[in-house]
Tab-separated table of C-alpha atoms and ligand atoms in Angstrom:
chain	number	residue	atom	x	y	z
A	149	UNK	CA	-10.413	-13.643	25.492
A	150	UNK	CA	-8.558	-14.968	22.961
A	151	UNK	CA	-6.375	-18.113	23.432
A	152	UNK	CA	-3.137	-19.037	21.823
A	153	UNK	CA	-3.530	-22.823	21.444
A	154	UNK	CA	0.087	-22.958	20.565
A	155	UNK	CA	3.104	-22.669	17.774
A	156	UNK	CA	4.273	-24.323	14.968
A	157	UNK	CA	7.189	-23.754	13.070
A	158	UNK	CA	8.178	-24.959	9.492
A	159	UNK	CA	10.224	-24.913	6.543
A	160	UNK	CA	8.695	-23.172	3.655
A	161	UNK	CA	10.870	-24.399	0.285
A	162	UNK	CA	8.730	-23.873	-2.983
A	163	UNK	CA	9.244	-26.901	-4.431
A	164	UNK	CA	7.394	-28.637	-1.718
A	165	UNK	CA	4.561	-26.858	-3.571
A	166	UNK	CA	5.204	-28.583	-6.894
A	167	UNK	CA	5.605	-31.813	-5.039
A	168	UNK	CA	2.379	-31.593	-3.604
A	169	UNK	CA	0.682	-31.099	-6.879
A	170	UNK	CA	2.767	-33.739	-8.426
A	171	UNK	CA	1.636	-36.287	-5.443
A	172	UNK	CA	5.320	-37.126	-4.648
A	173	UNK	CA	4.387	-37.212	-0.963
A	174	UNK	CA	5.341	-41.217	-0.847
A	175	UNK	CA	8.249	-40.914	-3.372
A	176	UNK	CA	11.158	-41.801	-1.233
A	177	UNK	CA	12.995	-38.189	-1.551
A	178	UNK	CA	9.903	-36.259	-0.018
A	179	UNK	CA	8.352	-39.161	2.060
A	180	UNK	CA	11.036	-38.570	5.551
A	181	UNK	CA	9.866	-34.549	5.016
A	182	UNK	CA	6.216	-35.393	4.620
A	183	UNK	CA	5.981	-38.143	7.211
A	184	UNK	CA	6.678	-35.142	9.892
A	185	UNK	CA	3.278	-33.697	9.189
A	186	UNK	CA	0.000	-36.277	10.603
A	187	UNK	CA	0.954	-35.492	14.037
A	188	UNK	CA	0.685	-32.081	13.452
A	189	UNK	CA	-2.465	-32.356	11.570
A	190	UNK	CA	-4.235	-34.737	14.047
A	191	UNK	CA	-3.046	-31.882	16.856
A	192	UNK	CA	-4.874	-28.920	14.783
A	193	UNK	CA	-7.920	-31.476	14.222
A	194	UNK	CA	-7.831	-31.819	18.008
A	195	UNK	CA	-7.572	-27.943	19.199
A	196	UNK	CA	-9.499	-26.609	16.212
A	197	UNK	CA	-8.009	-23.256	15.944
A	198	UNK	CA	-9.824	-20.523	14.423
A	199	UNK	CA	-7.351	-18.261	13.419
A	200	UNK	CA	-3.689	-18.513	12.123
A	201	UNK	CA	-0.962	-15.974	12.873
A	202	UNK	CA	1.139	-16.172	10.170
A	203	UNK	CA	4.808	-14.987	10.713
A	204	UNK	CA	6.849	-15.520	7.668
A	205	UNK	CA	8.819	-13.441	5.154
A	206	UNK	CA	8.274	-12.269	1.728
A	207	UNK	CA	10.143	-13.242	-1.354
A	208	UNK	CA	9.897	-9.872	-3.532
A	209	UNK	CA	6.029	-10.645	-4.047
A	210	UNK	CA	4.273	-8.088	-1.641
A	211	UNK	CA	7.097	-6.140	-1.184
A	212	UNK	CA	10.244	-5.129	-3.150
A	213	UNK	CA	13.486	-3.837	-2.185
A	214	UNK	CA	12.685	-0.253	-3.032
A	215	UNK	CA	10.060	-0.524	-0.100
A	216	UNK	CA	10.868	-2.841	2.598
A	217	UNK	CA	9.249	-2.678	5.932
A	218	UNK	CA	11.026	-4.387	9.036
A	219	UNK	CA	7.844	-5.094	9.877
A	220	UNK	CA	4.074	-5.148	8.397
A	221	UNK	CA	1.057	-6.853	9.511
A	222	UNK	CA	-2.126	-7.379	7.135
A	223	UNK	CA	-5.250	-5.902	7.542
A	224	UNK	CA	-7.233	-7.100	4.379
A	225	UNK	CA	-10.179	-9.094	4.422
A	226	UNK	CA	-8.290	-11.594	1.693
A	227	UNK	CA	-5.083	-12.295	0.759
A	228	UNK	CA	-5.045	-13.400	-2.632
A	229	UNK	CA	-2.008	-16.692	-3.579
A	230	UNK	CA	0.175	-15.618	-6.229
A	231	UNK	CA	3.366	-16.854	-7.346
A	232	UNK	CA	6.345	-14.782	-7.268
A	233	UNK	CA	8.183	-16.414	-10.407
A	234	UNK	CA	8.779	-20.095	-9.046
A	235	UNK	CA	6.130	-21.895	-11.452
A	236	UNK	CA	4.251	-23.644	-8.609
A	237	UNK	CA	0.182	-23.654	-8.469
A	238	UNK	CA	-1.578	-20.772	-6.489
A	239	UNK	CA	-4.074	-21.438	-3.836
A	240	UNK	CA	-7.631	-20.199	-2.958
A	241	UNK	CA	-7.557	-16.978	-1.292
A	242	UNK	CA	-7.576	-16.845	2.813
A	243	UNK	CA	-9.832	-14.901	4.754
A	244	UNK	CA	-8.541	-12.207	6.702
A	245	UNK	CA	-9.976	-11.504	10.263
A	246	UNK	CA	-9.909	-7.532	10.550
A	247	UNK	CA	-10.715	-7.352	14.177
A	248	UNK	CA	-7.670	-9.473	15.201
A	249	UNK	CA	-5.631	-7.220	12.696
A	250	UNK	CA	-6.309	-3.932	14.175
A	251	UNK	CA	-6.544	-5.495	17.485
A	252	UNK	CA	-2.871	-6.462	16.729
A	253	UNK	CA	-1.838	-3.449	15.281
A	254	UNK	CA	-3.352	-1.064	17.895
A	255	UNK	CA	-1.513	-3.192	20.858
A	256	UNK	CA	1.975	-3.501	18.936
A	257	UNK	CA	1.947	0.310	18.221
A	258	UNK	CA	0.895	0.692	22.028
A	259	UNK	CA	3.724	-1.660	22.965
A	260	UNK	CA	6.124	1.241	21.178
A	261	UNK	CA	6.593	-1.077	17.456
A	262	UNK	CA	6.412	0.748	14.619
A	263	UNK	CA	4.882	-1.607	12.038
A	264	UNK	CA	3.743	-1.144	8.411
A	265	UNK	CA	-0.474	-1.985	8.230
A	266	UNK	CA	-1.522	-3.256	4.704
A	267	UNK	CA	-5.191	-3.521	3.903
A	268	UNK	CA	-3.923	-4.915	0.628
A	269	UNK	CA	-1.613	-7.646	0.614
A	270	UNK	CA	-0.777	-10.827	-1.841
A	271	UNK	CA	0.994	-13.779	-0.125
A	272	UNK	CA	3.752	-15.822	-1.097
A	273	UNK	CA	4.796	-19.320	-0.592
A	274	UNK	CA	6.297	-18.664	2.721
A	275	UNK	CA	2.385	-18.292	3.512
A	276	UNK	CA	0.747	-20.565	1.781
A	277	UNK	CA	3.073	-23.764	1.744
A	278	UNK	CA	2.552	-24.396	5.370
A	279	UNK	CA	-1.164	-24.329	5.587
A	280	UNK	CA	-1.595	-26.341	2.461
A	281	UNK	CA	0.749	-28.668	4.153
A	282	UNK	CA	-1.453	-28.411	7.726
A	283	UNK	CA	-4.534	-28.590	5.911
A	284	UNK	CA	-3.971	-30.830	2.663
A	285	UNK	CA	-7.352	-32.119	2.426
A	286	UNK	CA	-9.479	-29.517	2.971
A	287	UNK	CA	-11.350	-27.853	-0.033
A	288	UNK	CA	-11.952	-24.359	1.941
A	289	UNK	CA	-8.980	-23.071	4.841
A	290	UNK	CA	-10.688	-23.903	8.020
A	291	UNK	CA	-8.520	-20.949	9.738
A	292	UNK	CA	-8.929	-17.185	9.467
A	293	UNK	CA	-5.487	-15.464	9.137
A	294	UNK	CA	-3.353	-12.662	10.205
A	295	UNK	CA	-0.193	-11.923	7.729
A	296	UNK	CA	2.935	-10.743	9.908
A	297	UNK	CA	5.486	-10.198	7.870
A	298	UNK	CA	9.573	-9.845	8.856
A	299	UNK	CA	12.370	-8.437	6.842
A	300	UNK	CA	14.537	-11.136	6.359
A	301	UNK	CA	15.677	-10.306	3.127
A	302	UNK	CA	16.880	-6.789	2.705
A	303	UNK	CA	19.816	-5.472	5.507
A	304	UNK	CA	19.581	-4.071	7.765
A	305	UNK	CA	17.511	-6.903	9.487
A	306	UNK	CA	15.884	-6.720	12.943
A	307	UNK	CA	17.983	-8.166	15.700
A	308	UNK	CA	17.267	-11.463	17.328
A	309	UNK	CA	16.432	-9.849	20.534
A	310	UNK	CA	14.387	-7.272	18.593
A	311	UNK	CA	12.070	-10.301	17.083
A	312	UNK	CA	12.143	-11.989	20.765
A	313	UNK	CA	10.454	-9.141	21.956
A	314	UNK	CA	7.981	-8.450	18.724
A	315	UNK	CA	6.804	-12.486	19.183
A	316	UNK	CA	5.965	-11.474	22.956
A	317	UNK	CA	4.265	-8.198	22.394
A	318	UNK	CA	2.379	-10.209	19.836
A	319	UNK	CA	1.474	-13.166	22.234
A	320	UNK	CA	0.071	-10.345	24.808
A	321	UNK	CA	-1.848	-8.619	21.825
A	322	UNK	CA	-3.642	-11.904	20.989
A	323	UNK	CA	-4.550	-12.808	24.394
A	324	UNK	CA	-5.753	-9.168	24.970
A	325	UNK	CA	-8.290	-9.707	22.121
A	326	UNK	CA	-11.723	-9.619	23.884
A	327	UNK	CA	-12.831	-12.786	21.582
A	328	UNK	CA	-13.578	-16.501	22.161
A	329	UNK	CA	-11.450	-17.407	19.145
A	330	UNK	CA	-8.374	-19.796	19.526
A	331	UNK	CA	-5.271	-18.625	17.600
A	332	UNK	CA	-2.319	-20.659	16.785
A	333	UNK	CA	0.549	-18.936	15.779
A	334	UNK	CA	2.955	-20.524	12.719
A	335	UNK	CA	6.239	-19.252	11.922
A	336	UNK	CA	8.043	-20.125	8.496
A	337	UNK	CA	11.147	-20.708	6.622
A	338	UNK	CA	14.247	-21.721	7.839
A	339	UNK	CA	16.539	-23.819	8.951
A	340	UNK	CA	19.998	-23.620	7.324
A	341	UNK	CA	19.977	-22.399	3.755
A	342	UNK	CA	22.055	-20.107	1.162
A	343	UNK	CA	20.450	-20.019	-2.113
A	344	UNK	CA	23.532	-18.033	-4.037
A	345	UNK	CA	27.164	-17.434	-3.694
A	346	UNK	CA	29.976	-19.234	-2.719
A	347	UNK	CA	28.763	-21.163	0.082
A	348	UNK	CA	25.443	-22.362	-2.212
A	349	UNK	CA	23.764	-25.220	-0.176
A	350	UNK	CA	25.460	-24.444	3.048
A	351	UNK	CA	23.288	-26.301	5.647
A	352	UNK	CA	24.787	-26.668	9.207
A	353	UNK	CA	22.699	-29.357	11.060
A	354	UNK	CA	24.501	-29.662	14.442
A	355	UNK	CA	23.471	-25.522	14.788
A	356	UNK	CA	19.799	-26.347	13.468
A	357	UNK	CA	19.298	-29.201	15.983
A	358	UNK	CA	20.706	-27.251	18.739
A	359	UNK	CA	18.477	-24.061	18.223
A	360	UNK	CA	15.289	-26.226	17.681
A	361	UNK	CA	16.254	-27.946	21.299
A	362	UNK	CA	17.053	-24.451	22.700
A	363	UNK	CA	13.594	-22.745	21.526
A	364	UNK	CA	12.076	-24.901	23.905
A	365	UNK	CA	14.286	-25.113	26.997
A	366	UNK	CA	16.449	-21.828	26.662
A	367	UNK	CA	14.715	-19.608	24.062
A	368	UNK	CA	16.947	-16.623	24.935
A	369	UNK	CA	20.022	-18.689	23.738
A	370	UNK	CA	19.284	-17.560	20.075
A	371	UNK	CA	18.966	-13.927	21.248
A	372	UNK	CA	23.124	-13.985	21.832
A	373	UNK	CA	23.594	-14.087	18.479
A	374	UNK	CA	24.181	-11.304	15.773
A	375	UNK	CA	22.374	-11.404	12.691
A	376	UNK	CA	26.085	-11.691	11.234
A	377	UNK	CA	26.583	-14.702	13.397
A	378	UNK	CA	23.107	-16.597	12.498
A	379	UNK	CA	24.000	-15.602	8.703
A	380	UNK	CA	27.941	-17.296	9.144
A	381	UNK	CA	26.185	-20.418	11.201
A	382	UNK	CA	23.143	-20.677	8.894
A	383	UNK	CA	23.602	-19.456	5.735
A	384	UNK	CA	22.148	-16.192	3.902
A	385	UNK	CA	18.722	-17.411	3.955
A	386	UNK	CA	18.845	-19.384	7.208
A	387	UNK	CA	18.193	-16.091	9.015
A	388	UNK	CA	14.079	-16.820	8.102
A	389	UNK	CA	14.745	-18.716	11.750
A	390	UNK	CA	13.643	-15.174	13.057
A	391	UNK	CA	10.000	-16.205	12.285
A	392	UNK	CA	10.299	-18.909	14.166
A	393	UNK	CA	11.812	-17.150	17.114
A	394	UNK	CA	8.596	-14.996	16.799
A	395	UNK	CA	5.963	-18.148	16.665
A	396	UNK	CA	7.874	-19.201	19.543
A	397	UNK	CA	8.141	-15.886	21.919
A	398	UNK	CA	4.170	-15.514	21.181
A	399	UNK	CA	3.675	-18.622	23.536
A	400	UNK	CA	3.949	-16.814	27.407
A	401	UNK	CA	6.487	-18.621	29.556
A	402	UNK	CA	7.647	-22.254	29.518
A	403	UNK	CA	6.447	-24.585	26.762
A	404	UNK	CA	6.651	-28.048	25.658
A	405	UNK	CA	7.426	-29.624	22.380
A	406	UNK	CA	4.989	-32.137	21.219
A	407	UNK	CA	6.315	-32.676	17.918
A	408	UNK	CA	9.313	-32.411	16.018
A	409	UNK	CA	10.962	-33.156	12.426
A	410	UNK	CA	14.014	-32.727	10.843
A	411	UNK	CA	15.580	-33.905	7.496
A	412	UNK	CA	18.018	-32.296	5.025
A	413	UNK	CA	18.245	-31.681	2.583
A	414	UNK	CA	15.043	-30.350	1.043
A	415	UNK	CA	15.771	-28.762	-2.009
A	416	UNK	CA	18.947	-26.535	-0.653
A	417	UNK	CA	17.138	-26.396	2.773
A	418	UNK	CA	17.180	-28.052	6.124
A	419	UNK	CA	13.386	-28.903	6.512
A	420	UNK	CA	12.804	-28.537	10.248
A	421	UNK	CA	9.246	-28.563	11.827
A	422	UNK	CA	8.028	-28.206	15.481
A	423	UNK	CA	5.010	-28.173	17.352
A	424	UNK	CA	4.700	-26.205	20.591
A	425	UNK	CA	2.312	-25.670	23.478
A	426	UNK	CA	2.617	-23.162	26.530
A	427	UNK	CA	2.463	-25.716	29.833
B	521	DHB	C1	14.193	-22.439	-1.341
B	521	DHB	C2	14.194	-22.423	0.209
B	521	DHB	C3	13.246	-21.107	0.613
B	521	DHB	O1	13.204	-20.319	1.756
B	521	DHB	C4	12.531	-20.242	-0.136
B	521	DHB	O2	12.296	-19.020	0.298
B	521	DHB	C5	13.012	-20.329	-1.839
B	521	DHB	C6	14.026	-21.639	-2.199
B	521	DHB	C7	15.336	-23.713	-1.558
B	521	DHB	O3	15.494	-24.438	-0.724
B	521	DHB	O4	14.790	-24.129	-2.758
B	522	FE	FE1	12.417	-18.560	1.673
């Protein structure tokens, strides 16, 4: 059976794309952010996953407000990187893994999750930048990918508890796939941020750090919060933490934190990073 080697959660701020393009990794503004990544890259180099299941939210590139699936899964041979308007460079296309995509889709539907299947899918900064951060020197992506796209954009959003269960079902799906493949689950987005409105620039360090701690020690803690509570605590775009919840709950049982970083702000966002393994 396939093996989940671990989970990584990271911020996906578009400005990171420009910083990479302009080689600003050692610039004082960016250094504390980029310095978080080498331990995770070393771990990837050691465990060598074959496939990355990417749990992220689309920002008006592949889905627009007129058609917004709650949960969507890619089942395409290739995913093209496009820019939805930030003006950041695109990256080479990503190879899909049709066998895992369809196995996950069948397993999730069997598990009573009604998902949208996408046999054609473009991916935005929330998918591309985390992979660029994790594999900065590779001229070809060393992993095949399966996009799992969560609606964190247009209300009503899935509850935290639903996302927690969805992550568990993703974990069961991957681990019931007859394959020798090694799979890493990557959640992107967050942590606290609000891009517009009266509270634009809002960041809640105390809540973010509590969330990161509880994700390891008590992952059900966050399910006690309603979506409105999460918006209040973390800002309108802070709800992207749902992607972190899913990546975490794809790991069955207890987990150990191998590495984390937290730095504020990057653009308007509290930049978080976590590497988790099952114990
Ligand atoms: C920013 C953060 C995001 O998560 C995003 O999708 C777009 C912009 C920001 O802080 O600039
Ligand atoms: Fe975002």
